């Protein structure tokens, strides 16, 4: 076999990842058309995810009407989703079709850490949003005193710090003893022990999802009960709370649909296939969740559609645009 490779079929060739290095890993080269189609798809989804989440971030940051505890939490979720679109989606998409790692050893160590931090922070945001919605529905009279922007910001900071600490301990062995996992140059494989995978399932899936689902069921029960005793003065607020609860339910459902396949694959395949096509595909499905959240907001929140119109038409650069009324057009 030469440094550049040898043809093994009409449509596939084996090449070295780094042709001038005898310690290089090898890769199967597929027809150019397949690469082009997949790269276009990956680029489109990544750009779309970044664009949508930037709209959410700019809307909440710019318009004063959106400076509420609920939207501060949505802002944090959008930041996590933005990082997914900027970093995780492109790299994970390339790993899906390109077996060689060209981003260097340092980023090979950092990338899984970023992935786990962002996904853990996203789940933490959903838990906090669920708690906030539960308080809003269950105890509306004391809600303003119990929930405010400062407390929402504090909970977000705690969530991100916890996500960093948890991810560090989960990946400690991979971060500091990674050299034993590499068999050749151009390889970047994340090995996690089965007991760590099981721990991760309990910490980031079973426990929080049971908490979120139980809170959501309580929210639905309370909202249904309150609907029977509703009057004209509270009708608008009750509808708003019901819409928020419905939106939360859809966000959580989409999140679970994206997460459950990954954990099933991880438990079945175990640590030895941590860089397999199936696991990389599951990672990609996880990333797709970050593109879905802004679309859900667009479907259920008219303020998001109105603020998007102001942003795209450059009206946010007008004097006092931050005081525009985003709820005037809502019926």
Coordinates of C-alpha atoms in Angstrom, one line a residue:
X1 CA 0.0 0.0 0.0
X2 CA 1.4 3.4 -0.9
X3 CA 1.2 6.5 1.3
X4 CA -1.7 7.9 -0.7
X5 CA -3.8 4.7 -0.6
X6 CA -5.0 1.9 -2.7
X7 CA -8.3 1.3 -4.4
X8 CA -10.3 -1.6 -3.0
X9 CA -13.5 -1.1 -4.9
X10 CA -14.7 1.0 -7.8
X11 CA -16.2 3.6 -5.4
X12 CA -14.1 3.3 -2.2
X13 CA -10.4 3.9 -1.4
X14 CA -8.4 3.4 1.7
X15 CA -6.1 6.3 2.5
X16 CA -3.9 7.5 5.4
X17 CA -5.3 10.4 7.5
X18 CA -1.8 11.9 7.3
X19 CA 0.0 10.5 4.2
X20 CA 3.5 11.6 5.4
X21 CA 3.2 9.8 8.7
X22 CA 3.6 6.0 9.1
X23 CA 1.7 6.1 12.4
X24 CA -1.3 7.7 10.8
X25 CA -4.7 6.1 11.0
X26 CA -6.4 5.0 7.7
X27 CA -9.8 6.0 6.4
X28 CA -12.2 4.9 3.8
X29 CA -12.8 7.5 1.1
X30 CA -16.3 7.6 -0.3
X31 CA -17.5 9.2 -3.6
X32 CA -17.3 12.9 -3.6
X33 CA -21.0 13.4 -4.2
X34 CA -21.8 11.8 -0.9
X35 CA -19.4 14.1 1.0
X36 CA -20.8 17.2 -0.7
X37 CA -24.4 16.3 0.0
X38 CA -23.7 15.5 3.7
X39 CA -21.5 18.6 4.2
X40 CA -24.2 20.9 2.7
X41 CA -26.8 19.3 5.0
X42 CA -24.5 19.7 8.1
X43 CA -23.7 23.3 7.2
X44 CA -27.3 24.2 6.6
X45 CA -28.6 22.8 9.9
X46 CA -25.7 24.4 11.8
X47 CA -26.2 27.8 10.3
X48 CA -30.0 27.5 10.8
X49 CA -29.5 26.6 14.5
X50 CA -27.1 29.5 15.1
X51 CA -29.4 31.9 13.3
X52 CA -32.6 30.9 15.2
X53 CA -31.0 31.0 18.6
X54 CA -29.4 34.3 17.9
X55 CA -32.9 35.6 17.2
X56 CA -34.0 34.4 20.6
X57 CA -30.9 35.8 22.4
X58 CA -31.2 39.3 20.7
X59 CA -34.9 39.4 21.3
X60 CA -34.7 38.8 25.0
X61 CA -31.6 41.0 25.5
X62 CA -32.9 43.9 23.5
X63 CA -36.6 44.3 24.3
X64 CA -37.5 45.5 27.8
X65 CA -40.8 43.7 27.8
X66 CA -39.1 40.4 27.6
X67 CA -36.9 41.0 30.7
X68 CA -38.8 38.5 32.9
X69 CA -37.6 35.5 34.9
X70 CA -39.1 33.0 32.4
X71 CA -37.4 34.6 29.5
X72 CA -34.1 34.9 31.3
X73 CA -34.2 31.1 31.6
X74 CA -35.1 30.8 28.0
X75 CA -32.1 33.1 27.2
X76 CA -29.8 30.6 29.1
X77 CA -31.2 27.7 27.1
X78 CA -30.7 29.6 23.8
X79 CA -27.1 30.3 24.7
X80 CA -26.5 26.6 25.2
X81 CA -28.2 25.8 21.9
X82 CA -26.1 28.5 20.2
X83 CA -22.9 26.8 21.4
X84 CA -24.3 23.6 20.0
X85 CA -24.9 25.2 16.6
X86 CA -21.5 27.0 16.5
X87 CA -19.2 24.2 17.8
X88 CA -20.8 20.8 18.4
X89 CA -23.0 20.4 15.3
X90 CA -20.2 21.1 12.8
X91 CA -17.6 18.9 14.5
X92 CA -20.1 16.1 15.3
X93 CA -21.4 16.2 11.7
X94 CA -17.8 15.9 10.4
X95 CA -17.2 13.0 12.7
X96 CA -20.3 11.3 11.3
X97 CA -18.8 11.1 7.8
X98 CA -15.0 11.6 8.3
X99 CA -13.2 9.0 10.5
X100 CA -10.0 11.1 10.8
X101 CA -9.6 13.8 13.4
X102 CA -7.9 16.9 12.1
X103 CA -8.6 19.3 14.9
X104 CA -5.6 18.5 17.1
X105 CA -5.1 16.6 20.4
X106 CA -6.0 19.5 22.6
X107 CA -9.4 20.1 21.0
X108 CA -9.9 16.3 21.0
X109 CA -9.8 16.5 24.8
X110 CA -11.8 19.7 25.1
X111 CA -14.6 18.8 22.7
X112 CA -16.3 16.0 24.8
X113 CA -16.1 18.3 27.8
X114 CA -17.9 21.1 25.9
X115 CA -20.4 18.6 24.7
X116 CA -21.2 17.3 28.2
X117 CA -21.3 20.7 29.8
X118 CA -23.7 22.2 27.2
X119 CA -26.1 19.2 27.2
X120 CA -26.1 19.0 31.0
X121 CA -26.7 22.8 31.2
X122 CA -29.6 22.5 28.7
X123 CA -31.2 19.8 30.9
X124 CA -30.6 22.0 34.0
X125 CA -32.3 24.9 32.3
X126 CA -35.4 22.7 31.6
X127 CA -35.6 21.7 35.2
X128 CA -35.4 25.3 36.4
X129 CA -38.0 26.4 33.8
X130 CA -40.3 23.6 35.0
X131 CA -39.9 24.7 38.7
X132 CA -40.6 28.3 37.7
X133 CA -43.7 27.4 35.7
X134 CA -44.9 25.2 38.6
X135 CA -44.6 28.1 41.1
X136 CA -46.3 30.5 38.6
X137 CA -49.3 28.2 38.3
X138 CA -49.5 26.7 41.8
X139 CA -48.8 29.9 43.8
X140 CA -49.5 32.9 41.5
X141 CA -50.1 35.4 44.4
X142 CA -46.6 34.9 45.9
X143 CA -44.9 34.3 42.5
X144 CA -43.6 37.9 42.2
X145 CA -41.9 37.7 45.6
X146 CA -40.6 34.1 45.2
X147 CA -39.3 34.4 41.6
X148 CA -37.5 37.4 40.2
X149 CA -34.8 38.1 37.7
X150 CA -31.9 38.1 40.2
X151 CA -32.9 34.7 41.5
X152 CA -33.3 33.4 37.9
X153 CA -29.8 34.7 37.1
X154 CA -28.4 33.0 40.3
X155 CA -30.0 29.7 39.4
X156 CA -28.6 29.9 35.9
X157 CA -25.0 30.5 37.2
X158 CA -25.4 27.6 39.7
X159 CA -26.7 25.4 36.8
X160 CA -23.7 26.1 34.6
X161 CA -21.2 25.7 37.4
X162 CA -22.7 22.4 38.4
X163 CA -22.7 21.3 34.7
X164 CA -18.9 22.1 34.5
X165 CA -18.1 20.2 37.7
X166 CA -20.2 17.2 36.8
X167 CA -18.7 17.0 33.3
X168 CA -15.2 17.3 34.7
X169 CA -15.6 14.4 37.1
X170 CA -17.4 12.3 34.5
X171 CA -14.6 12.8 31.9
X172 CA -11.7 13.0 34.4
X173 CA -10.1 9.8 33.2
X174 CA -10.6 10.6 29.5
X175 CA -9.1 14.1 30.0
X176 CA -6.0 13.1 31.9
X177 CA -5.3 9.6 30.8
X178 CA -6.4 9.7 27.1
X179 CA -3.1 8.7 25.6
X180 CA -3.7 5.0 26.3
X181 CA -6.9 5.2 24.1
X182 CA -5.1 6.2 20.9
X183 CA -3.8 3.5 18.6
X184 CA -2.7 5.8 15.7
X185 CA -2.4 9.5 14.8
X186 CA -5.7 11.0 13.5
X187 CA -7.9 9.1 16.0
X188 CA -10.1 10.8 18.6
X189 CA -12.2 8.4 20.6
X190 CA -14.0 9.0 23.9
X191 CA -13.9 6.0 26.2
X192 CA -16.3 6.1 29.2
X193 CA -16.6 3.2 31.6
X194 CA -20.0 1.4 31.7
X195 CA -20.5 2.4 35.3
X196 CA -20.0 6.1 34.3
X197 CA -22.5 5.7 31.5
X198 CA -25.0 4.2 34.0
X199 CA -24.4 7.1 36.4
X200 CA -24.9 9.5 33.6
X201 CA -28.2 7.9 32.7
X202 CA -29.4 8.3 36.3
X203 CA -28.1 11.8 36.7
X204 CA -29.0 13.3 33.3
X205 CA -32.0 11.3 32.3
X206 CA -33.9 9.2 34.8
X207 CA -33.9 11.6 37.9
X208 CA -34.3 15.0 36.1
X209 CA -36.9 13.6 33.7
X210 CA -39.0 12.1 36.5
X211 CA -38.8 15.5 38.2
X212 CA -39.8 17.4 35.1
X213 CA -42.6 15.0 34.1
X214 CA -44.0 15.1 37.7
X215 CA -43.9 18.9 37.8
X216 CA -45.5 19.1 34.4
X217 CA -48.4 16.7 35.4
X218 CA -49.0 18.8 38.5
X219 CA -49.0 22.0 36.3
X220 CA -51.6 20.5 34.0
X221 CA -53.7 19.3 36.9
X222 CA -53.7 22.7 38.6
X223 CA -54.3 24.5 35.4
X224 CA -57.3 22.3 34.6
X225 CA -58.6 22.8 38.2
X226 CA -58.3 26.5 37.9
X227 CA -60.0 26.6 34.6
X228 CA -63.3 25.5 36.3
X229 CA -63.2 28.5 38.6
X230 CA -62.0 31.1 36.1
X231 CA -63.5 34.6 35.7
X232 CA -63.1 37.3 33.1
X233 CA -60.4 39.2 35.0
X234 CA -58.1 36.2 35.2
X235 CA -59.0 34.6 31.8
X236 CA -56.1 36.2 29.9
X237 CA -53.5 35.3 32.5
X238 CA -54.8 31.7 32.8
X239 CA -54.6 31.3 29.0
X240 CA -51.0 32.6 29.1
X241 CA -50.0 30.2 31.9
X242 CA -51.7 27.3 30.0
X243 CA -49.8 28.2 26.8
X244 CA -46.5 28.3 28.8
X245 CA -47.2 24.9 30.3
X246 CA -48.1 23.5 26.9
X247 CA -44.9 24.9 25.4
X248 CA -42.9 23.4 28.2
X249 CA -44.5 20.0 27.6
X250 CA -43.5 20.0 24.0
X251 CA -40.0 21.2 24.7
X252 CA -39.5 18.4 27.2
X253 CA -41.1 15.8 24.9
X254 CA -38.7 16.8 22.1
X255 CA -35.8 16.7 24.5
X256 CA -36.6 13.2 25.6
X257 CA -37.1 12.0 22.0
X258 CA -33.6 13.2 21.2
X259 CA -31.9 11.9 24.4
X260 CA -33.4 8.4 24.9
X261 CA -32.0 6.9 21.7
X262 CA -28.5 8.0 22.7
X263 CA -28.7 6.4 26.1
X264 CA -30.2 3.2 24.7
X265 CA -27.3 2.9 22.2
X266 CA -24.7 3.8 24.8
X267 CA -25.9 1.1 27.2
X268 CA -26.1 -1.5 24.5
X269 CA -22.8 -0.8 22.8
X270 CA -20.8 0.1 25.9
X271 CA -17.4 1.9 26.0
X272 CA -15.6 -0.1 23.3
X273 CA -17.6 1.5 20.5
X274 CA -17.6 5.0 21.8
X275 CA -16.7 6.3 18.3
X276 CA -18.9 4.1 16.3
X277 CA -21.2 5.4 13.6
X278 CA -24.3 4.6 15.7
X279 CA -23.0 6.6 18.7
X280 CA -22.0 9.5 16.5
X281 CA -25.4 9.5 14.9
X282 CA -27.0 9.6 18.3
X283 CA -24.8 12.5 19.2
X284 CA -26.0 14.3 16.1
X285 CA -29.7 13.7 17.0
X286 CA -28.9 15.2 20.4
X287 CA -27.6 18.3 18.7
X288 CA -30.7 18.6 16.5
X289 CA -32.7 19.3 19.7
X290 CA -31.0 22.7 19.8
X291 CA -32.5 23.6 16.4
X292 CA -36.0 22.5 17.5
X293 CA -36.4 24.8 20.6
X294 CA -36.5 28.1 18.7
X295 CA -39.0 26.6 16.2
X296 CA -41.3 25.7 19.2
X297 CA -41.1 29.2 20.5
X298 CA -42.0 30.5 17.0
X299 CA -45.1 28.3 17.0
X300 CA -46.4 29.2 20.4
X301 CA -45.1 32.7 21.2
X302 CA -46.3 35.5 19.1
X303 CA -43.8 37.9 20.8
X304 CA -41.0 35.9 19.2
X305 CA -42.4 36.2 15.7
X306 CA -43.0 40.0 16.2
X307 CA -39.5 40.6 17.7
X308 CA -38.0 38.5 14.8
X309 CA -39.8 40.8 12.3
X310 CA -38.3 43.9 14.0
X311 CA -34.8 42.3 14.0
X312 CA -34.9 41.2 10.4
X313 CA -36.2 44.6 9.2
X314 CA -33.5 46.4 11.3
X315 CA -36.1 48.3 13.3
X316 CA -34.2 47.5 16.5
X317 CA -31.7 50.2 15.5
X318 CA -34.4 52.9 15.8
X319 CA -34.4 55.1 18.9
X320 CA -36.2 53.6 21.9
X321 CA -36.8 50.4 19.9
X322 CA -36.2 48.4 23.1
X323 CA -39.5 49.8 24.4
X324 CA -41.6 48.5 21.5
X325 CA -44.8 46.7 22.6
X326 CA -44.5 43.1 21.5
X327 CA -47.8 42.1 22.9
X328 CA -50.1 44.8 21.4
X329 CA -50.8 42.6 18.4
X330 CA -51.7 39.5 20.3
X331 CA -55.3 38.6 20.5

